[in-house]
Amino acid sequence: QVQLVESGGGLVQPGGSLRLSCVASGSIFGINAMGWYRQPPGKHRELVAFMTSGGSRNYVDSVKGRFTISGDIAKNTVYLQMNSLKPGDTAIYYCNAMLYDGRSPGESHYWGQGTQVTVSS
């Protein structure tokens, strides 16, 4: 059994900052990548940023220059520093990991429960 637990969401004013954290635990035999998705109200879930075990980082264009993904995949941990937040960043943010759980021949996707980020004055 694998669990991803997020923390750090909340209410913030436009221009403010928040830091999300995610820790994976359980039957993990290696992680290829960890990242963050978000689902705004009434919209589909979208990729925000991810980092690979090789150290590469990628961002959706709308957050480049404002959000930074970091962490230590070897320690099953990823963070998302969000600066200069805008009302359009309001969403439920989900942690995602592509990992080997020992039950499937290939990698599997796991999701956290989600954490609400609301940007409003």
mmCIF file of N, CA and C in Angstrom:
data_model
loop_
_atom_site.group_PDB
_atom_site.id
_atom_site.type_symbol
_atom_site.label_atom_id
_atom_site.label_comp_id
_atom_site.label_asym_id
_atom_site.label_seq_id
_atom_site.Cartn_x
_atom_site.Cartn_y
_atom_site.Cartn_z
ATOM 1 N N GLN A 1 0.839 -1.189 0.000
ATOM 2 C CA GLN A 1 0.000 0.000 0.000
ATOM 3 C C GLN A 1 0.877 1.243 0.000
ATOM 4 N N VAL A 2 0.550 2.185 -0.887
ATOM 5 C CA VAL A 2 1.296 3.433 -1.006
ATOM 6 C C VAL A 2 0.370 4.585 -0.667
ATOM 7 N N GLN A 3 0.875 5.534 0.084
ATOM 8 C CA GLN A 3 0.108 6.733 0.413
ATOM 9 C C GLN A 3 0.919 7.968 0.092
ATOM 10 N N LEU A 4 0.242 8.981 -0.435
ATOM 11 C CA LEU A 4 0.825 10.298 -0.648
ATOM 12 C C LEU A 4 0.027 11.273 0.218
ATOM 13 N N VAL A 5 0.715 12.003 1.058
ATOM 14 C CA VAL A 5 0.054 12.936 1.962
ATOM 15 C C VAL A 5 0.546 14.344 1.686
ATOM 16 N N GLU A 6 -0.395 15.227 1.351
ATOM 17 C CA GLU A 6 -0.071 16.625 1.063
ATOM 18 C C GLU A 6 -0.399 17.493 2.265
ATOM 19 N N SER A 7 0.250 18.640 2.315
ATOM 20 C CA SER A 7 -0.064 19.641 3.316
ATOM 21 C C SER A 7 0.352 21.001 2.785
ATOM 22 N N GLY A 8 -0.173 22.065 3.407
ATOM 23 C CA GLY A 8 0.278 23.396 3.078
ATOM 24 C C GLY A 8 -0.700 24.270 2.330
ATOM 25 N N GLY A 9 -1.858 23.769 1.971
ATOM 26 C CA GLY A 9 -2.829 24.607 1.277
ATOM 27 C C GLY A 9 -3.455 25.625 2.205
ATOM 28 N N GLY A 10 -4.296 26.499 1.645
ATOM 29 C CA GLY A 10 -4.971 27.481 2.466
ATOM 30 C C GLY A 10 -5.466 28.650 1.655
ATOM 31 N N LEU A 11 -5.846 29.702 2.374
ATOM 32 C CA LEU A 11 -6.341 30.931 1.766
ATOM 33 C C LEU A 11 -5.244 31.986 1.796
ATOM 34 N N VAL A 12 -5.017 32.621 0.671
ATOM 35 C CA VAL A 12 -3.975 33.641 0.578
ATOM 36 C C VAL A 12 -4.461 34.767 -0.325
ATOM 37 N N GLN A 13 -3.986 35.970 -0.070
ATOM 38 C CA GLN A 13 -4.348 37.119 -0.898
ATOM 39 C C GLN A 13 -3.556 37.109 -2.197
ATOM 40 N N PRO A 14 -4.073 37.740 -3.235
ATOM 41 C CA PRO A 14 -3.307 37.853 -4.486
ATOM 42 C C PRO A 14 -1.938 38.474 -4.221
ATOM 43 N N GLY A 15 -0.925 37.890 -4.856
ATOM 44 C CA GLY A 15 0.445 38.335 -4.641
ATOM 45 C C GLY A 15 1.151 37.596 -3.525
ATOM 46 N N GLY A 16 0.417 36.821 -2.755
ATOM 47 C CA GLY A 16 1.000 36.091 -1.637
ATOM 48 C C GLY A 16 1.671 34.796 -2.054
ATOM 49 N N SER A 17 2.129 34.065 -1.045
ATOM 50 C CA SER A 17 2.871 32.823 -1.280
ATOM 51 C C SER A 17 2.341 31.696 -0.410
ATOM 52 N N LEU A 18 2.506 30.487 -0.916
ATOM 53 C CA LEU A 18 2.215 29.273 -0.159
ATOM 54 C C LEU A 18 3.228 28.217 -0.544
ATOM 55 N N ARG A 19 3.460 27.284 0.361
ATOM 56 C CA ARG A 19 4.353 26.164 0.076
ATOM 57 C C ARG A 19 3.624 24.864 0.365
ATOM 58 N N LEU A 20 3.510 24.036 -0.665
ATOM 59 C CA LEU A 20 2.888 22.730 -0.522
ATOM 60 C C LEU A 20 3.955 21.667 -0.311
ATOM 61 N N SER A 21 3.617 20.669 0.497
ATOM 62 C CA SER A 21 4.520 19.554 0.752
ATOM 63 C C SER A 21 3.812 18.245 0.458
ATOM 64 N N CYS A 22 4.582 17.248 0.046
ATOM 65 C CA CYS A 22 4.023 15.920 -0.215
ATOM 66 C C CYS A 22 5.063 14.875 0.169
ATOM 67 N N VAL A 23 4.626 13.897 0.919
ATOM 68 C CA VAL A 23 5.485 12.787 1.305
ATOM 69 C C VAL A 23 4.812 11.480 0.915
ATOM 70 N N ALA A 24 5.552 10.612 0.249
ATOM 71 C CA ALA A 24 5.054 9.291 -0.127
ATOM 72 C C ALA A 24 5.592 8.252 0.847
ATOM 73 N N SER A 25 4.744 7.290 1.183
ATOM 74 C CA SER A 25 5.170 6.242 2.103
ATOM 75 C C SER A 25 4.506 4.925 1.716
ATOM 76 N N GLY A 26 5.048 3.842 2.265
ATOM 77 C CA GLY A 26 4.472 2.538 1.994
ATOM 78 C C GLY A 26 5.411 1.665 1.192
ATOM 79 N N SER A 27 4.818 0.779 0.401
ATOM 80 C CA SER A 27 5.569 -0.190 -0.376
ATOM 81 C C SER A 27 6.099 0.461 -1.659
ATOM 82 N N ILE A 28 7.255 1.092 -1.556
ATOM 83 C CA ILE A 28 7.840 1.840 -2.674
ATOM 84 C C ILE A 28 9.194 1.245 -3.012
ATOM 85 N N PHE A 29 9.356 0.868 -4.279
ATOM 86 C CA PHE A 29 10.608 0.262 -4.734
ATOM 87 C C PHE A 29 11.360 1.151 -5.698
ATOM 88 N N GLY A 30 11.046 2.404 -5.695
ATOM 89 C CA GLY A 30 11.729 3.351 -6.556
ATOM 90 C C GLY A 30 10.724 4.323 -7.148
ATOM 91 N N ILE A 31 11.088 5.585 -7.208
ATOM 92 C CA ILE A 31 10.215 6.622 -7.757
ATOM 93 C C ILE A 31 10.899 7.222 -8.976
ATOM 94 N N ASN A 32 10.176 7.287 -10.086
ATOM 95 C CA ASN A 32 10.723 7.902 -11.302
ATOM 96 C C ASN A 32 10.487 9.396 -11.343
ATOM 97 N N ALA A 33 9.345 9.835 -10.828
ATOM 98 C CA ALA A 33 9.017 11.255 -10.873
ATOM 99 C C ALA A 33 7.949 11.562 -9.830
ATOM 100 N N MET A 34 7.970 12.785 -9.361
ATOM 101 C CA MET A 34 6.915 13.292 -8.490
ATOM 102 C C MET A 34 6.525 14.665 -8.992
ATOM 103 N N GLY A 35 5.275 15.013 -8.793
ATOM 104 C CA GLY A 35 4.841 16.301 -9.287
ATOM 105 C C GLY A 35 3.530 16.749 -8.694
ATOM 106 N N TRP A 36 3.044 17.854 -9.239
ATOM 107 C CA TRP A 36 1.814 18.473 -8.767
ATOM 108 C C TRP A 36 0.862 18.719 -9.926
ATOM 109 N N TYR A 37 -0.394 18.396 -9.705
ATOM 110 C CA TYR A 37 -1.480 18.718 -10.606
ATOM 111 C C TYR A 37 -2.451 19.614 -9.846
ATOM 112 N N ARG A 38 -3.327 20.271 -10.591
ATOM 113 C CA ARG A 38 -4.369 21.054 -9.944
ATOM 114 C C ARG A 38 -5.667 20.956 -10.734
ATOM 115 N N GLN A 39 -6.772 21.116 -10.018
ATOM 116 C CA GLN A 39 -8.074 21.098 -10.643
ATOM 117 C C GLN A 39 -8.856 22.320 -10.196
ATOM 118 N N PRO A 40 -8.937 23.342 -11.065
ATOM 119 C CA PRO A 40 -9.727 24.532 -10.727
ATOM 120 C C PRO A 40 -11.215 24.189 -10.694
ATOM 121 N N PRO A 41 -12.029 25.009 -10.065
ATOM 122 C CA PRO A 41 -13.467 24.738 -9.999
ATOM 123 C C PRO A 41 -14.068 24.622 -11.400
ATOM 124 N N GLY A 42 -14.780 23.545 -11.650
ATOM 125 C CA GLY A 42 -15.455 23.352 -12.922
ATOM 126 C C GLY A 42 -14.558 23.014 -14.092
ATOM 127 N N LYS A 43 -13.296 22.727 -13.829
ATOM 128 C CA LYS A 43 -12.362 22.440 -14.920
ATOM 129 C C LYS A 43 -11.687 21.087 -14.712
ATOM 130 N N HIS A 44 -10.968 20.651 -15.753
ATOM 131 C CA HIS A 44 -10.261 19.387 -15.671
ATOM 132 C C HIS A 44 -8.961 19.544 -14.886
ATOM 133 N N ARG A 45 -8.477 18.414 -14.400
ATOM 134 C CA ARG A 45 -7.188 18.416 -13.711
ATOM 135 C C ARG A 45 -6.074 18.678 -14.722
ATOM 136 N N GLU A 46 -5.091 19.489 -14.337
ATOM 137 C CA GLU A 46 -3.984 19.828 -15.229
ATOM 138 C C GLU A 46 -2.654 19.696 -14.497
ATOM 139 N N LEU A 47 -1.631 19.380 -15.275
ATOM 140 C CA LEU A 47 -0.284 19.292 -14.722
ATOM 141 C C LEU A 47 0.239 20.688 -14.408
ATOM 142 N N VAL A 48 0.844 20.845 -13.245
ATOM 143 C CA VAL A 48 1.451 22.118 -12.857
ATOM 144 C C VAL A 48 2.968 22.041 -12.995
ATOM 145 N N ALA A 49 3.571 21.042 -12.367
ATOM 146 C CA ALA A 49 5.018 20.899 -12.398
ATOM 147 C C ALA A 49 5.387 19.493 -11.979
ATOM 148 N N PHE A 50 6.521 19.009 -12.478
ATOM 149 C CA PHE A 50 7.019 17.726 -12.015
ATOM 150 C C PHE A 50 8.540 17.717 -12.061
ATOM 151 N N MET A 51 9.113 16.815 -11.261
ATOM 152 C CA MET A 51 10.554 16.623 -11.266
ATOM 153 C C MET A 51 10.844 15.139 -11.340
ATOM 154 N N THR A 52 11.936 14.800 -12.006
ATOM 155 C CA THR A 52 12.289 13.398 -12.189
ATOM 156 C C THR A 52 13.417 12.991 -11.240
ATOM 157 N N SER A 53 13.609 11.703 -11.144
ATOM 158 C CA SER A 53 14.695 11.205 -10.302
ATOM 159 C C SER A 53 16.052 11.637 -10.843
ATOM 160 N N GLY A 54 16.092 11.987 -12.138
ATOM 161 C CA GLY A 54 17.336 12.466 -12.723
ATOM 162 C C GLY A 54 17.584 13.935 -12.474
ATOM 163 N N GLY A 55 16.596 14.624 -11.868
ATOM 164 C CA GLY A 55 16.790 16.010 -11.495
ATOM 165 C C GLY A 55 16.161 17.038 -12.413
ATOM 166 N N SER A 56 15.574 16.610 -13.521
ATOM 167 C CA SER A 56 14.956 17.588 -14.412
ATOM 168 C C SER A 56 13.635 18.077 -13.827
ATOM 169 N N ARG A 57 13.310 19.317 -14.167
ATOM 170 C CA ARG A 57 12.088 19.946 -13.674
ATOM 171 C C ARG A 57 11.336 20.552 -14.849
ATOM 172 N N ASN A 58 10.025 20.439 -14.818
ATOM 173 C CA ASN A 58 9.198 21.002 -15.878
ATOM 174 C C ASN A 58 7.982 21.691 -15.285
ATOM 175 N N TYR A 59 7.550 22.764 -15.957
ATOM 176 C CA TYR A 59 6.437 23.559 -15.465
ATOM 177 C C TYR A 59 5.454 23.859 -16.600
ATOM 178 N N VAL A 60 4.201 23.998 -16.252
ATOM 179 C CA VAL A 60 3.239 24.516 -17.218
ATOM 180 C C VAL A 60 3.539 26.005 -17.402
ATOM 181 N N ASP A 61 3.312 26.520 -18.594
ATOM 182 C CA ASP A 61 3.701 27.902 -18.906
ATOM 183 C C ASP A 61 3.100 28.917 -17.935
ATOM 184 N N SER A 62 1.892 28.689 -17.488
ATOM 185 C CA SER A 62 1.200 29.685 -16.669
ATOM 186 C C SER A 62 1.829 29.892 -15.288
ATOM 187 N N VAL A 63 2.705 28.994 -14.864
ATOM 188 C CA VAL A 63 3.312 29.139 -13.532
ATOM 189 C C VAL A 63 4.824 29.383 -13.600
ATOM 190 N N LYS A 64 5.392 29.356 -14.788
ATOM 191 C CA LYS A 64 6.836 29.566 -14.917
ATOM 192 C C LYS A 64 7.229 30.927 -14.362
ATOM 193 N N GLY A 65 8.292 30.932 -13.570
ATOM 194 C CA GLY A 65 8.751 32.167 -12.955
ATOM 195 C C GLY A 65 8.072 32.488 -11.633
ATOM 196 N N ARG A 66 6.993 31.776 -11.317
ATOM 197 C CA ARG A 66 6.279 32.032 -10.063
ATOM 198 C C ARG A 66 6.325 30.821 -9.127
ATOM 199 N N PHE A 67 6.279 29.633 -9.678
ATOM 200 C CA PHE A 67 6.274 28.407 -8.877
ATOM 201 C C PHE A 67 7.619 27.689 -9.020
ATOM 202 N N THR A 68 8.035 27.048 -7.955
ATOM 203 C CA THR A 68 9.266 26.261 -7.977
ATOM 204 C C THR A 68 9.012 24.903 -7.322
ATOM 205 N N ILE A 69 9.336 23.851 -8.063
ATOM 206 C CA ILE A 69 9.226 22.505 -7.513
ATOM 207 C C ILE A 69 10.599 22.075 -7.007
ATOM 208 N N SER A 70 10.611 21.442 -5.859
ATOM 209 C CA SER A 70 11.869 20.987 -5.275
ATOM 210 C C SER A 70 11.593 19.747 -4.437
ATOM 211 N N GLY A 71 12.635 19.196 -3.879
ATOM 212 C CA GLY A 71 12.455 18.030 -3.021
ATOM 213 C C GLY A 71 13.566 17.033 -3.196
ATOM 214 N N ASP A 72 13.369 15.872 -2.619
ATOM 215 C CA ASP A 72 14.346 14.795 -2.680
ATOM 216 C C ASP A 72 13.582 13.519 -2.986
ATOM 217 N N ILE A 73 13.622 13.119 -4.240
ATOM 218 C CA ILE A 73 12.861 11.941 -4.643
ATOM 219 C C ILE A 73 13.383 10.693 -3.950
ATOM 220 N N ALA A 74 14.657 10.663 -3.672
ATOM 221 C CA ALA A 74 15.224 9.509 -2.948
ATOM 222 C C ALA A 74 14.628 9.387 -1.549
ATOM 223 N N LYS A 75 14.123 10.512 -1.028
ATOM 224 C CA LYS A 75 13.464 10.526 0.278
ATOM 225 C C LYS A 75 11.949 10.648 0.138
ATOM 226 N N ASN A 76 11.451 10.435 -1.072
ATOM 227 C CA ASN A 76 10.007 10.390 -1.337
ATOM 228 C C ASN A 76 9.295 11.698 -1.012
ATOM 229 N N THR A 77 9.957 12.814 -1.213
ATOM 230 C CA THR A 77 9.425 14.105 -0.797
ATOM 231 C C THR A 77 9.497 15.102 -1.943
ATOM 232 N N VAL A 78 8.423 15.879 -2.089
ATOM 233 C CA VAL A 78 8.409 16.938 -3.093
ATOM 234 C C VAL A 78 7.676 18.143 -2.522
ATOM 235 N N TYR A 79 8.117 19.335 -2.927
ATOM 236 C CA TYR A 79 7.516 20.569 -2.472
ATOM 237 C C TYR A 79 7.126 21.413 -3.681
ATOM 238 N N LEU A 80 6.200 22.337 -3.466
ATOM 239 C CA LEU A 80 5.858 23.315 -4.487
ATOM 240 C C LEU A 80 5.778 24.682 -3.815
ATOM 241 N N GLN A 81 6.755 25.526 -4.113
ATOM 242 C CA GLN A 81 6.755 26.905 -3.614
ATOM 243 C C GLN A 81 5.998 27.750 -4.619
ATOM 244 N N MET A 82 4.940 28.385 -4.167
ATOM 245 C CA MET A 82 4.096 29.182 -5.053
ATOM 246 C C MET A 82 4.170 30.638 -4.625
ATOM 247 N N ASN A 83 4.707 31.476 -5.498
ATOM 248 C CA ASN A 83 4.822 32.907 -5.233
ATOM 249 C C ASN A 83 3.967 33.697 -6.215
ATOM 250 N N SER A 84 3.735 34.948 -5.892
ATOM 251 C CA SER A 84 2.948 35.830 -6.761
ATOM 252 C C SER A 84 1.638 35.170 -7.179
ATOM 253 N N LEU A 85 0.948 34.626 -6.217
ATOM 254 C CA LEU A 85 -0.267 33.877 -6.519
ATOM 255 C C LEU A 85 -1.355 34.782 -7.065
ATOM 256 N N LYS A 86 -2.133 34.217 -7.982
ATOM 257 C CA LYS A 86 -3.218 34.929 -8.648
ATOM 258 C C LYS A 86 -4.538 34.210 -8.375
ATOM 259 N N PRO A 87 -5.656 34.917 -8.497
ATOM 260 C CA PRO A 87 -6.948 34.228 -8.315
ATOM 261 C C PRO A 87 -7.096 33.020 -9.243
ATOM 262 N N GLY A 88 -6.510 33.077 -10.421
ATOM 263 C CA GLY A 88 -6.574 31.965 -11.360
ATOM 264 C C GLY A 88 -5.825 30.728 -10.896
ATOM 265 N N ASP A 89 -5.034 30.849 -9.839
ATOM 266 C CA ASP A 89 -4.340 29.681 -9.286
ATOM 267 C C ASP A 89 -5.218 28.910 -8.305
ATOM 268 N N THR A 90 -6.384 29.447 -8.020
ATOM 269 C CA THR A 90 -7.301 28.772 -7.104
ATOM 270 C C THR A 90 -7.682 27.399 -7.650
ATOM 271 N N ALA A 91 -7.466 26.368 -6.853
ATOM 272 C CA ALA A 91 -7.723 24.997 -7.291
ATOM 273 C C ALA A 91 -7.463 24.037 -6.136
ATOM 274 N N ILE A 92 -7.841 22.794 -6.352
ATOM 275 C CA ILE A 92 -7.376 21.727 -5.480
ATOM 276 C C ILE A 92 -6.073 21.210 -6.087
ATOM 277 N N TYR A 93 -5.039 21.157 -5.287
ATOM 278 C CA TYR A 93 -3.724 20.720 -5.755
ATOM 279 C C TYR A 93 -3.471 19.287 -5.289
ATOM 280 N N TYR A 94 -3.070 18.460 -6.249
ATOM 281 C CA TYR A 94 -2.843 17.045 -5.981
ATOM 282 C C TYR A 94 -1.379 16.680 -6.218
ATOM 283 N N CYS A 95 -0.822 15.947 -5.300
ATOM 284 C CA CYS A 95 0.509 15.382 -5.476
ATOM 285 C C CYS A 95 0.389 14.082 -6.269
ATOM 286 N N ASN A 96 1.355 13.842 -7.134
ATOM 287 C CA ASN A 96 1.370 12.634 -7.956
ATOM 288 C C ASN A 96 2.759 12.023 -7.940
ATOM 289 N N ALA A 97 2.803 10.702 -7.953
ATOM 290 C CA ALA A 97 4.097 10.014 -8.025
ATOM 291 C C ALA A 97 4.002 8.861 -9.011
ATOM 292 N N MET A 98 5.030 8.717 -9.832
ATOM 293 C CA MET A 98 5.165 7.561 -10.725
ATOM 294 C C MET A 98 6.231 6.669 -10.105
ATOM 295 N N LEU A 99 5.817 5.512 -9.637
ATOM 296 C CA LEU A 99 6.723 4.702 -8.836
ATOM 297 C C LEU A 99 6.486 3.209 -9.061
ATOM 298 N N TYR A 100 7.400 2.416 -8.553
ATOM 299 C CA TYR A 100 7.295 0.965 -8.587
ATOM 300 C C TYR A 100 6.839 0.490 -7.204
ATOM 301 N N ASP A 101 5.711 -0.211 -7.194
ATOM 302 C CA ASP A 101 5.144 -0.636 -5.913
ATOM 303 C C ASP A 101 5.325 -2.119 -5.640
ATOM 304 N N GLY A 102 6.002 -2.807 -6.553
ATOM 305 C CA GLY A 102 6.251 -4.232 -6.349
ATOM 306 C C GLY A 102 5.086 -5.125 -6.702
ATOM 307 N N ARG A 103 3.948 -4.531 -7.071
ATOM 308 C CA ARG A 103 2.772 -5.344 -7.434
ATOM 309 C C ARG A 103 2.550 -5.367 -8.943
ATOM 310 N N SER A 104 3.005 -4.333 -9.628
ATOM 311 C CA SER A 104 2.841 -4.241 -11.077
ATOM 312 C C SER A 104 4.204 -4.362 -11.742
ATOM 313 N N PRO A 105 4.238 -4.882 -12.995
ATOM 314 C CA PRO A 105 5.530 -5.024 -13.684
ATOM 315 C C PRO A 105 6.164 -3.688 -14.028
ATOM 316 N N GLY A 106 5.366 -2.677 -14.228
ATOM 317 C CA GLY A 106 5.894 -1.369 -14.568
ATOM 318 C C GLY A 106 5.573 -0.366 -13.478
ATOM 319 N N GLU A 107 5.742 0.904 -13.800
ATOM 320 C CA GLU A 107 5.464 1.943 -12.817
ATOM 321 C C GLU A 107 3.964 2.187 -12.710
ATOM 322 N N SER A 108 3.543 2.667 -11.569
ATOM 323 C CA SER A 108 2.153 2.977 -11.313
ATOM 324 C C SER A 108 2.035 4.427 -10.867
ATOM 325 N N HIS A 109 0.872 5.022 -11.124
ATOM 326 C CA HIS A 109 0.599 6.382 -10.689
ATOM 327 C C HIS A 109 -0.143 6.342 -9.365
ATOM 328 N N TYR A 110 0.294 7.161 -8.438
ATOM 329 C CA TYR A 110 -0.413 7.317 -7.176
ATOM 330 C C TYR A 110 -0.721 8.793 -6.949
ATOM 331 N N TRP A 111 -1.841 9.035 -6.251
ATOM 332 C CA TRP A 111 -2.304 10.401 -6.017
ATOM 333 C C TRP A 111 -2.511 10.653 -4.531
ATOM 334 N N GLY A 112 -2.261 11.905 -4.137
ATOM 335 C CA GLY A 112 -2.630 12.321 -2.808
ATOM 336 C C GLY A 112 -4.109 12.676 -2.752
ATOM 337 N N GLN A 113 -4.570 13.055 -1.580
ATOM 338 C CA GLN A 113 -5.991 13.339 -1.400
ATOM 339 C C GLN A 113 -6.362 14.742 -1.873
ATOM 340 N N GLY A 114 -5.388 15.582 -2.108
ATOM 341 C CA GLY A 114 -5.630 16.945 -2.561
ATOM 342 C C GLY A 114 -5.645 17.939 -1.417
ATOM 343 N N THR A 115 -5.197 19.149 -1.727
ATOM 344 C CA THR A 115 -5.217 20.231 -0.751
ATOM 345 C C THR A 115 -5.720 21.500 -1.450
ATOM 346 N N GLN A 116 -6.629 22.193 -0.797
ATOM 347 C CA GLN A 116 -7.267 23.362 -1.409
ATOM 348 C C GLN A 116 -6.368 24.594 -1.297
ATOM 349 N N VAL A 117 -6.196 25.270 -2.421
ATOM 350 C CA VAL A 117 -5.510 26.566 -2.458
ATOM 351 C C VAL A 117 -6.506 27.583 -2.994
ATOM 352 N N THR A 118 -6.760 28.610 -2.200
ATOM 353 C CA THR A 118 -7.685 29.663 -2.596
ATOM 354 C C THR A 118 -6.961 31.004 -2.561
ATOM 355 N N VAL A 119 -6.980 31.699 -3.693
ATOM 356 C CA VAL A 119 -6.336 33.009 -3.800
ATOM 357 C C VAL A 119 -7.441 34.050 -3.975
ATOM 358 N N SER A 120 -7.618 34.849 -2.938
ATOM 359 C CA SER A 120 -8.730 35.806 -2.947
ATOM 360 C C SER A 120 -8.460 36.925 -1.961
ATOM 361 N N SER A 121 -8.958 38.100 -2.297
ATOM 362 C CA SER A 121 -8.834 39.239 -1.383
ATOM 363 C C SER A 121 -10.087 39.369 -0.531
#
